[in-house]
N, CA, C and O of each residue as an XYZ file, in Angstrom:
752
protein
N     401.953     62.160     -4.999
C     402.018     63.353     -4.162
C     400.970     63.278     -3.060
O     399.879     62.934     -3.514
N     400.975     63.470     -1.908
C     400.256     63.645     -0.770
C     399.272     64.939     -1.112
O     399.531     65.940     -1.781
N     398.048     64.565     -0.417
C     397.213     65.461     -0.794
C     397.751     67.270     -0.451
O     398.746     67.456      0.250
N     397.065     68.310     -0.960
C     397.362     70.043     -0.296
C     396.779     70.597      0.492
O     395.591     70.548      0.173
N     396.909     71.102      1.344
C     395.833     71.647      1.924
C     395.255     71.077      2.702
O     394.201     70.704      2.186
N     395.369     70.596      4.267
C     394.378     69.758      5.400
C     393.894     70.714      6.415
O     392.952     70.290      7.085
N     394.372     72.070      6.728
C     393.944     72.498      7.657
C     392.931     72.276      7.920
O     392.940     71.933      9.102
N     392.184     72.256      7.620
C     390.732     72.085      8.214
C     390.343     71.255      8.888
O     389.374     71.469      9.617
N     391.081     69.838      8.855
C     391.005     68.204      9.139
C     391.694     68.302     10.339
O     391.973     67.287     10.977
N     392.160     69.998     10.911
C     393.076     69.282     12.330
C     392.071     69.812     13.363
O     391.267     70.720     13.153
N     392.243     69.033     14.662
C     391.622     69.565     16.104
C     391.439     71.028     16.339
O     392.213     71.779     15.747
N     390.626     71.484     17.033
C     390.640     73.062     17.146
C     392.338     73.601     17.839
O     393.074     74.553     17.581
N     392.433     72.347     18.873
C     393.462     72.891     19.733
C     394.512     73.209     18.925
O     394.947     74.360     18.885
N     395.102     72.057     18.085
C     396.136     72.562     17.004
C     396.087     73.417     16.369
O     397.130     73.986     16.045
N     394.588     73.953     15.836
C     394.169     75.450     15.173
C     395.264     76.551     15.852
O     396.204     77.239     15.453
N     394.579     76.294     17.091
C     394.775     77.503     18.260
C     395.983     77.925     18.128
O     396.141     79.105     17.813
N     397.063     77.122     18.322
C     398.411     76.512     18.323
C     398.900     77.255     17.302
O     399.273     78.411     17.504
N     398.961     76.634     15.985
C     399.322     77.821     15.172
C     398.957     78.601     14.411
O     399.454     78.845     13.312
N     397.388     79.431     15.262
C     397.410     80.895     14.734
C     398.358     81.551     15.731
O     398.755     82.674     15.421
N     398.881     80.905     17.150
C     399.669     81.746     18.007
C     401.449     81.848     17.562
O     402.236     82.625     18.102
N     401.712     81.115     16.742
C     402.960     81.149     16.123
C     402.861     82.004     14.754
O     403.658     82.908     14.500
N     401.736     81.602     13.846
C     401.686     81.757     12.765
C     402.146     83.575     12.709
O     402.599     84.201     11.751
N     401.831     84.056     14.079
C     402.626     85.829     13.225
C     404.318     86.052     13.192
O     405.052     86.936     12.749
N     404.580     84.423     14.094
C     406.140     84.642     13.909
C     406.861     84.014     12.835
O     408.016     84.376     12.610
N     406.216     82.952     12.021
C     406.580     82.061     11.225
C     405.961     82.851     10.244
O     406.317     82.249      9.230
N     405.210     83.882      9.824
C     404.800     84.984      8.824
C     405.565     86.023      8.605
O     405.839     86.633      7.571
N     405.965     86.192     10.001
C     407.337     87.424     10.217
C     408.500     86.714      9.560
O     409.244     87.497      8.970
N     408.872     85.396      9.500
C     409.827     84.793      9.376
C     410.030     84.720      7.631
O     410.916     85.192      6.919
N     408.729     83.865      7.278
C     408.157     83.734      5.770
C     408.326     85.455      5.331
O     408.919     85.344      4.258
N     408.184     86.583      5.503
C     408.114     87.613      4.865
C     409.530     87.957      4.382
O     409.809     88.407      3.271
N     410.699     87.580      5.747
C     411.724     87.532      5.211
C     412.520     87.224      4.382
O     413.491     87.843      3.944
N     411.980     85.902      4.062
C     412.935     85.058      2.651
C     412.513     85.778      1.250
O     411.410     86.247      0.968
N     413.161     85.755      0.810
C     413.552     86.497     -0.613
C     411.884     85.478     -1.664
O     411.340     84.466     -1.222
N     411.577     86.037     -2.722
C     410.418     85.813     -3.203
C     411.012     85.122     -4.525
O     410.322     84.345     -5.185
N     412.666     85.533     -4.965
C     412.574     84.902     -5.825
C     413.416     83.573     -6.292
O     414.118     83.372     -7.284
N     412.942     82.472     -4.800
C     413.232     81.154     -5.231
C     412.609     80.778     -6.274
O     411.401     80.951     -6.437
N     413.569     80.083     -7.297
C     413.781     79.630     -8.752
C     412.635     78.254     -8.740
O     412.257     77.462     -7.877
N     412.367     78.454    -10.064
C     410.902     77.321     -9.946
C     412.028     75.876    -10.198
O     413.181     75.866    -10.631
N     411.053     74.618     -9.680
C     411.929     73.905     -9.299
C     412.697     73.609     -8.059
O     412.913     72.467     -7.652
N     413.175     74.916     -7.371
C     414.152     73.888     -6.451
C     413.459     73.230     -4.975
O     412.390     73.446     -4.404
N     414.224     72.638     -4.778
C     414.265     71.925     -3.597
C     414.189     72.531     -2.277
O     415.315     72.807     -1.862
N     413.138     72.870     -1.377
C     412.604     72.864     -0.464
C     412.064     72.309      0.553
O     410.859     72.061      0.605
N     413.289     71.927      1.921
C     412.807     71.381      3.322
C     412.603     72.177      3.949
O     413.042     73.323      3.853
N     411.726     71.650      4.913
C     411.309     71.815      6.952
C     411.212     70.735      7.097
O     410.561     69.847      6.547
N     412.375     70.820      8.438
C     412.847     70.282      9.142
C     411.766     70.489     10.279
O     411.464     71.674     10.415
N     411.106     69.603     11.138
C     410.056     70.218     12.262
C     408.383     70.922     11.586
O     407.647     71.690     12.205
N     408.138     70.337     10.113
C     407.041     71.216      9.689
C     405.897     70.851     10.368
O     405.007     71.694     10.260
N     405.649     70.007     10.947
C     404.391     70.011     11.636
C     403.661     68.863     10.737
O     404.077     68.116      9.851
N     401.488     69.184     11.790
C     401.014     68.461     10.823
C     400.368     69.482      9.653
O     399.946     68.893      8.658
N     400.314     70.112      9.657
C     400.201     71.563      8.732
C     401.033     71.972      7.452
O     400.877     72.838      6.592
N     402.103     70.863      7.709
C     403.447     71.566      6.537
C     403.777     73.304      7.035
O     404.080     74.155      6.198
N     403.682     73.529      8.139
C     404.884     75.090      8.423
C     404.694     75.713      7.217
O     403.801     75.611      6.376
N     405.919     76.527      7.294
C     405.886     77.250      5.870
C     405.991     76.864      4.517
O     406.087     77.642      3.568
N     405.964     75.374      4.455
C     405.526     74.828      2.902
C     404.522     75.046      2.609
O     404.324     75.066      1.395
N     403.475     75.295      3.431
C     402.324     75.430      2.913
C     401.989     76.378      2.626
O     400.770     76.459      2.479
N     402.853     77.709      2.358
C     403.008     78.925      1.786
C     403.379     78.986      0.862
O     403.384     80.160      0.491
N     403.740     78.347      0.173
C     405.012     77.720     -1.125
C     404.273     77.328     -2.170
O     403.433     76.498     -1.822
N     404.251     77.541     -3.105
C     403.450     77.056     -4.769
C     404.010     75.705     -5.118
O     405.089     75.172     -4.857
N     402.978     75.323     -5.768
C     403.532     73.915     -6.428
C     404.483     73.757     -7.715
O     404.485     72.697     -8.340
N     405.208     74.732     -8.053
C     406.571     75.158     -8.423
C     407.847     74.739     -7.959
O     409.001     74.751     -8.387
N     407.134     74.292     -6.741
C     408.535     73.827     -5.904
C     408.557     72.577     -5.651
O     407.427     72.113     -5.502
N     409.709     71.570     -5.502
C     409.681     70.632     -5.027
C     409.388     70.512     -3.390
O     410.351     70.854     -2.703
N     408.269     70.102     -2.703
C     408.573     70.298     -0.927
C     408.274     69.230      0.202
O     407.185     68.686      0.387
N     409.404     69.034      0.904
C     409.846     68.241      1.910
C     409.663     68.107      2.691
O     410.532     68.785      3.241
N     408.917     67.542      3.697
C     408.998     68.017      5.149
C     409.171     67.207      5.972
O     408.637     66.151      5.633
N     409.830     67.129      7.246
C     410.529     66.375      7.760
C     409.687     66.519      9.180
O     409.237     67.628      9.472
N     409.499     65.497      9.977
C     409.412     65.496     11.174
C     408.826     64.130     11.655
O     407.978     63.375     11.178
N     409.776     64.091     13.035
C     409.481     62.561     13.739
C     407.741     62.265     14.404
O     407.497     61.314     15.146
N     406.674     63.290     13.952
C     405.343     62.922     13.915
C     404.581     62.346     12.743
O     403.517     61.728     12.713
N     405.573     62.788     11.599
C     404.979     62.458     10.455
C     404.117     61.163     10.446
O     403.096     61.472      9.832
N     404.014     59.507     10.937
C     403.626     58.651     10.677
C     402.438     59.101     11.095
O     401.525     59.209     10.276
N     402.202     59.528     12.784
C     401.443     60.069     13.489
C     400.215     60.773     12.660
O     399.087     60.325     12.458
N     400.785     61.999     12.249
C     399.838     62.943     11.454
C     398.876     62.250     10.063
O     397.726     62.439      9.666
N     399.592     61.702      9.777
C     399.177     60.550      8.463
C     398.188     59.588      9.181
O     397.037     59.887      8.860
N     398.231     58.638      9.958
C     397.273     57.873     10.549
C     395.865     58.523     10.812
O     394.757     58.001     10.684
N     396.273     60.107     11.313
C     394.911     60.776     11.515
C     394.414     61.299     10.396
O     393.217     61.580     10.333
N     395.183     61.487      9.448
C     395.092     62.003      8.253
C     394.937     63.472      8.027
O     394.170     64.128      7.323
N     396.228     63.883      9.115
C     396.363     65.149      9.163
C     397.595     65.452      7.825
O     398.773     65.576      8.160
N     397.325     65.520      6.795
C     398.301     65.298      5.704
C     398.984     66.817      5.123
O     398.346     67.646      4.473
N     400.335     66.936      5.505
C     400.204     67.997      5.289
C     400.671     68.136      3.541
O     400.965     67.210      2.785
N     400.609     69.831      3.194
C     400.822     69.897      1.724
C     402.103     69.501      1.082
O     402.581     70.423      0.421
N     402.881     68.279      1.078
C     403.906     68.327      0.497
C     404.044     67.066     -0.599
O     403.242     66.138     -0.704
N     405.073     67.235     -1.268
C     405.843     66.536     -2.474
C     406.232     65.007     -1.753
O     405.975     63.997     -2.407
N     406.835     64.881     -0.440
C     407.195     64.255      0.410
C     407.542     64.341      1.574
O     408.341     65.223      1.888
N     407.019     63.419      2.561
C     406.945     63.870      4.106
C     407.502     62.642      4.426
O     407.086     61.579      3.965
N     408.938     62.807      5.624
C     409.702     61.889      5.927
C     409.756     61.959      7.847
O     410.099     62.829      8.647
N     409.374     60.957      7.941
C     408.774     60.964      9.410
C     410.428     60.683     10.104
O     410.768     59.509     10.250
N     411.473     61.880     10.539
C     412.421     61.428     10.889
C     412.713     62.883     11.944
O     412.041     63.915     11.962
N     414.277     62.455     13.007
C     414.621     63.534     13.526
C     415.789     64.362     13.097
O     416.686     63.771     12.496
N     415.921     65.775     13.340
C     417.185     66.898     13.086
C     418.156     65.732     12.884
O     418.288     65.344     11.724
N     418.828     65.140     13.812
C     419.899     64.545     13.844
C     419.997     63.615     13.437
O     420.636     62.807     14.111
N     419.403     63.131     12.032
C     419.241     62.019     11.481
C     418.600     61.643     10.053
O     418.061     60.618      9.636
N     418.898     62.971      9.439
C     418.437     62.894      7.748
C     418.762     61.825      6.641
O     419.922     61.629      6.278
N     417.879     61.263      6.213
C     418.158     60.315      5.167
C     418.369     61.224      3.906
O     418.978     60.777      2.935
N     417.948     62.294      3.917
C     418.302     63.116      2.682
C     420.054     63.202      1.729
O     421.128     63.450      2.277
N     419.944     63.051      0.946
C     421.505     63.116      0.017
C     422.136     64.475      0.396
O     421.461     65.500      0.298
N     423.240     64.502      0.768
C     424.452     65.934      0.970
C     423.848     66.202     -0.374
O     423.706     65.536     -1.400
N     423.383     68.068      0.205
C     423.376     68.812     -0.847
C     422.063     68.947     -1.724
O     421.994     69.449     -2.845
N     420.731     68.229     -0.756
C     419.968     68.240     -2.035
C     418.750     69.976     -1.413
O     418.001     70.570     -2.188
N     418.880     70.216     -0.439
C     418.221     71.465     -0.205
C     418.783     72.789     -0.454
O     419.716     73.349      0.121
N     417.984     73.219     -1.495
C     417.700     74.728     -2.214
C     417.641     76.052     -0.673
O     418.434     76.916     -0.299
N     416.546     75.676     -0.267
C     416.539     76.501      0.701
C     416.023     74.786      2.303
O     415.654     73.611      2.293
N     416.312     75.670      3.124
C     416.597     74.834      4.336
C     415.768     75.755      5.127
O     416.135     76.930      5.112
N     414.291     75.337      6.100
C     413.702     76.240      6.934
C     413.258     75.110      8.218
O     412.681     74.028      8.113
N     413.716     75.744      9.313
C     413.652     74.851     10.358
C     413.773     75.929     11.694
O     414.756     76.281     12.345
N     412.552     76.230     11.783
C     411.654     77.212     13.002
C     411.060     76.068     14.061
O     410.351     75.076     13.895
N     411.768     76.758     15.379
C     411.648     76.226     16.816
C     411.178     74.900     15.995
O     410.130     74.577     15.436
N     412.760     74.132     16.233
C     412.685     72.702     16.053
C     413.480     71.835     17.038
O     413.213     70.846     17.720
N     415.109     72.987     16.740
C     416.272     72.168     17.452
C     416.092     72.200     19.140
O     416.797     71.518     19.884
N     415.043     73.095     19.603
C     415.054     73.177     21.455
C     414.120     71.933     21.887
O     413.656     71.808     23.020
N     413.892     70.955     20.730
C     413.733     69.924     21.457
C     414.282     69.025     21.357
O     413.545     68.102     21.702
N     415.558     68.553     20.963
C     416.635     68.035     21.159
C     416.824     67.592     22.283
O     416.721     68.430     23.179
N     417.153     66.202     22.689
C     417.373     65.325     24.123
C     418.297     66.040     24.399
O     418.256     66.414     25.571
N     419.341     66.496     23.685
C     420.472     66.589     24.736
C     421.856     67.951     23.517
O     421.633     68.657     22.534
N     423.011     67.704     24.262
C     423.534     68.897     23.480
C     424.059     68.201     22.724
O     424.310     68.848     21.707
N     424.371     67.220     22.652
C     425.317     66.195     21.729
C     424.205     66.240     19.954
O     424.530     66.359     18.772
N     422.557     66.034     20.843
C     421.955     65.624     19.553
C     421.530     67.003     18.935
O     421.169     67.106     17.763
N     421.610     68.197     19.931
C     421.226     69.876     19.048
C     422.504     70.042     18.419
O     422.466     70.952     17.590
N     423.816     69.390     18.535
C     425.286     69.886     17.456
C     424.825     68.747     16.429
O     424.582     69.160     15.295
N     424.720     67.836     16.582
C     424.561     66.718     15.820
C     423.366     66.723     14.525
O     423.420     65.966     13.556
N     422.404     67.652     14.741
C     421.074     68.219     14.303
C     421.550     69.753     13.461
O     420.937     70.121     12.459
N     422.247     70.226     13.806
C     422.939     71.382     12.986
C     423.920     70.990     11.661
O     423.872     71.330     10.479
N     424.916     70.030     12.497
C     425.580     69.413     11.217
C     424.993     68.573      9.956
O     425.502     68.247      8.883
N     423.664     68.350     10.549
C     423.009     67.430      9.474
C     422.470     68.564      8.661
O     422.598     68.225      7.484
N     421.994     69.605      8.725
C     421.351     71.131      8.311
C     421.999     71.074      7.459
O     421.558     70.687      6.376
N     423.504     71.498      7.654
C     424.610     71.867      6.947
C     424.393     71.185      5.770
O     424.177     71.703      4.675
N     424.485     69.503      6.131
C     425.447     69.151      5.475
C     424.266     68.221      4.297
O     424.634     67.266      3.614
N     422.996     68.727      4.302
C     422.121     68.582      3.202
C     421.620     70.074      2.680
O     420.554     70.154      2.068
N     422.216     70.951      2.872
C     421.773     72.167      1.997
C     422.977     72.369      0.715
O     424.206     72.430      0.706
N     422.255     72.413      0.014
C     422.904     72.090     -1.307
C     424.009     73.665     -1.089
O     423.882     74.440     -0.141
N     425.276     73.859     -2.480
C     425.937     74.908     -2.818
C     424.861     75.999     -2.788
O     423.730     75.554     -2.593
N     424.935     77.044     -2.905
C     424.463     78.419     -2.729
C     423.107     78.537     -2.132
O     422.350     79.470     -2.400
N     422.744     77.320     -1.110
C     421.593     77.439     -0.747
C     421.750     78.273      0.322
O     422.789     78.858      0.626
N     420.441     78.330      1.023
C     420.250     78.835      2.647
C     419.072     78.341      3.377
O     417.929     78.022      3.046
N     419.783     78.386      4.569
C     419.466     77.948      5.680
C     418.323     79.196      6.435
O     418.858     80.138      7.021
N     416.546     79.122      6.369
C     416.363     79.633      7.493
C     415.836     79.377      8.976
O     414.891     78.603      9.124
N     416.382     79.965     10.012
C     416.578     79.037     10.873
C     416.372     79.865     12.683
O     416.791     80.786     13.384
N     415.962     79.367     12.675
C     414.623     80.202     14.267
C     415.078     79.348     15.528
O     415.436     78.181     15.680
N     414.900     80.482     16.397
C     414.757     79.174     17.796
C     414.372     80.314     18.693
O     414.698     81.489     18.526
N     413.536     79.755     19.801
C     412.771     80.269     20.995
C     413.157     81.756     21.565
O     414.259     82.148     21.182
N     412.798     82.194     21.985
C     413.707     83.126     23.190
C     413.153     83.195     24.523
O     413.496     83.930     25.450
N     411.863     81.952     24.461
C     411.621     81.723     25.955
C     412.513     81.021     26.440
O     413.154     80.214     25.766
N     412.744     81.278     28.051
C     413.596     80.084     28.724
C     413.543     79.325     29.121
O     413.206     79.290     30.305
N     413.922     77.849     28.220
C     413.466     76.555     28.100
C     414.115     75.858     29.522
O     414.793     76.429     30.377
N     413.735     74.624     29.487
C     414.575     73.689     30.384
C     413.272     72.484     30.614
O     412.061     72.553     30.403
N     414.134     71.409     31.134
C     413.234     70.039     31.354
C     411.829     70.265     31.686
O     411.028     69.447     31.233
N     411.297     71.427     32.543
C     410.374     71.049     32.830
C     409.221     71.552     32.052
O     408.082     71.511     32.516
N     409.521     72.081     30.743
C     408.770     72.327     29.827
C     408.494     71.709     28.664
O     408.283     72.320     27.617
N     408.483     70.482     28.783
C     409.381     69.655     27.112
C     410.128     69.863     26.831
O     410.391     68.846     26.189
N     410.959     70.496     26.719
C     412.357     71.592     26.237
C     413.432     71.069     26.910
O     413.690     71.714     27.926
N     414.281     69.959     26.673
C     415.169     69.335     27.402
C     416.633     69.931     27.209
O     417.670     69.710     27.835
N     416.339     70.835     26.033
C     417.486     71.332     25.507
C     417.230     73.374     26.008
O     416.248     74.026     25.651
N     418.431     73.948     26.878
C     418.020     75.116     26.284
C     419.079     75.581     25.392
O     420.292     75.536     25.599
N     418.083     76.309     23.749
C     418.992     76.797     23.007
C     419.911     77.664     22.937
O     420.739     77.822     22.040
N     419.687     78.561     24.439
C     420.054     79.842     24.713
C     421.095     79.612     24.819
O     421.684     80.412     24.091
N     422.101     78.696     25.508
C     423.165     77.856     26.386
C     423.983     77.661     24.884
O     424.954     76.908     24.970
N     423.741     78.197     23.616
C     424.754     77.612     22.823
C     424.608     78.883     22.004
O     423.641     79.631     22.147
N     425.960     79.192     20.818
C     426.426     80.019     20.153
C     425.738     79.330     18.852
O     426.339     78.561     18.103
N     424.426     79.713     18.707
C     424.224     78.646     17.161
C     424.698     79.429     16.058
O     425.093     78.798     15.078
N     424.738     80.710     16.024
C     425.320     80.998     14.404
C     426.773     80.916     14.382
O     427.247     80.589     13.294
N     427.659     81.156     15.414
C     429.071     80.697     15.724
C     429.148     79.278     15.153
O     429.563     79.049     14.017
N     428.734     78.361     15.985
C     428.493     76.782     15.613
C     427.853     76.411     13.758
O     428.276     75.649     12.889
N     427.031     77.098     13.790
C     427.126     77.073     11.566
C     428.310     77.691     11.104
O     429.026     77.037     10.345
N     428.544     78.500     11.333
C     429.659     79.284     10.901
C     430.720     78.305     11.009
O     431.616     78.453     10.178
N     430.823     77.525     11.666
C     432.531     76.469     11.949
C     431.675     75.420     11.126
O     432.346     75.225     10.113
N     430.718     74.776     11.068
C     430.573     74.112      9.664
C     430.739     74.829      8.744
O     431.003     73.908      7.970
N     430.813     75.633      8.176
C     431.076     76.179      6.772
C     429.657     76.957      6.523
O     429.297     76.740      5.366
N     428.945     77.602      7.069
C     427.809     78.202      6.541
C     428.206     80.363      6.949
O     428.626     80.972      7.933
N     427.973     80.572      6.225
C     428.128     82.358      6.404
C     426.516     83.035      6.446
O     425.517     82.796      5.767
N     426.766     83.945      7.530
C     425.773     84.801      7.786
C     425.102     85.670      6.886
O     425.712     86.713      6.651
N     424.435     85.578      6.541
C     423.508     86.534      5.575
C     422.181     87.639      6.088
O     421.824     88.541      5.331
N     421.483     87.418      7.549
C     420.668     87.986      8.035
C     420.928     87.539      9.560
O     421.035     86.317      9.663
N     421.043     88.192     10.665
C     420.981     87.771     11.917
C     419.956     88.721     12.548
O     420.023     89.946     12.453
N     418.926     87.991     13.251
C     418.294     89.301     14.163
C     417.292     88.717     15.674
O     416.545     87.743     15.582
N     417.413     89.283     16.607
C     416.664     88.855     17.439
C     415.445     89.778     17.717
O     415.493     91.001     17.844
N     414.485     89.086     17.781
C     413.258     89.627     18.455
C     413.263     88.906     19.794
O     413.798     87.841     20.103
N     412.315     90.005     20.726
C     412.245     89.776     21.980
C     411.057     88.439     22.500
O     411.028     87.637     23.433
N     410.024     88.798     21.133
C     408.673     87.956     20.879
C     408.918     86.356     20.941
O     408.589     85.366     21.593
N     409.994     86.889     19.441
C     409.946     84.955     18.826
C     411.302     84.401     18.798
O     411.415     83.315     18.229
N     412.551     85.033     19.395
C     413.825     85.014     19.414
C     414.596     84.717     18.376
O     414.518     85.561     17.483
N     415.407     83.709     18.133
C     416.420     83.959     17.473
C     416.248     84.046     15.484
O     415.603     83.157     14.929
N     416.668     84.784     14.938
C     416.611     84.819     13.462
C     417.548     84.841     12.731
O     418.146     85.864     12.398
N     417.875     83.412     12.287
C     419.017     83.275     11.040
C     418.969     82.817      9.822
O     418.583     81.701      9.477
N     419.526     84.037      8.880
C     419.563     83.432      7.571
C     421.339     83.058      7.264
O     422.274     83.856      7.335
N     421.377     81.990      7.008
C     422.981     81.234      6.651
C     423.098     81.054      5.148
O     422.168     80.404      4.671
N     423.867     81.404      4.428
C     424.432     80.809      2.998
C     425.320     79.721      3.127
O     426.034     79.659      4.128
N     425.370     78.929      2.327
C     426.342     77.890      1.925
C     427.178     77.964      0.452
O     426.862     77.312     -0.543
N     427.996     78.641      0.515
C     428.970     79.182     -0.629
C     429.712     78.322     -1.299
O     430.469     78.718     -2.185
């Protein structure tokens, strides 16, 4: 198991960084239901070097975290708290169909090269969240475009329409003006 707990080991700037998210990804975390079953299976997709909201999560859980910095964060030995950390992108999970319990992936997909790889990055969501899991699932409501890193804007697409035609059903939809989009998806 990778060590728990590094905050402390990161740059101030990254500090900075996410105490300025951390009230939307707290707003987000308050939402999910409290009583995931000990045991299951828990990804982020995009967790950072921090582990995101795994690092809210008890060691009860199995937890995953996914992101194409991962090698990065490890070299500095910014390690975040998880079970296993897989240095990969949205559109490209090595994970088995079906093995995520719950699925959390906050402002990840608006950096997506292109629209091909933000549909391509949804279907992979889908299509590793196990039967009766859920999906929770965030994106910006600033207005992105190239010249912000943001090559993708998310705004430009119907994303709970687009889960919904993979096979995922709505369970919570809500927008804030702050941190924009808020979806909770079931997989039935």
């Amino acid at each position: 198991k990778l060590r728990r707990g590094v905050v402390a080991g990161l740059p101030e700037w990254y500090k900075e960084e996410l105490l300025k998210r951390s009230r939307d990804h707290a707003e987000a975390f308050n939402l999910m239901p409290r009583w995931i079953a000990r045991g299951s299976v828990i990804v982020e997709v995009g967790c950072g070097a921090a582990g995101g909201l795994l690092s809210l999560f008890g060691p009860n859980h199995k937890l995953i975290g996914i992101d194409p910095l991962m090698s990065e964060y490890q070299k500095l030995g910014w390690l975040p708290a998880l079970d296993e950390a897989l240095d990969e992108f949205a559109h490209n999970l090595s994970l088995n169909d079906g093995v995520a319990d719950v699925l959390i992936c906050l402002e990840t997909l608006d950096h997506c090269s292109d629209e091909h790889e933000f549909q391509k990055s949804q279907a992979e969501l889908v299509r590793v969240l196990a039967p009766q899991g859920r999906l929770y699932f965030m994106l910006p409501a600033r207005g992105l475009g190239e010249h912000d890193g943001h090559p993708v804007n998310p705004c430009q697409f119907d994303v709970e329409l687009e889960f919904m035609r993979l096979g995922l059903r709505t369970v919570q939809n809500r927008f804030h003006k702050r941190s924009g989009v808020w979806l909770c998806m079931a997989k039935d």
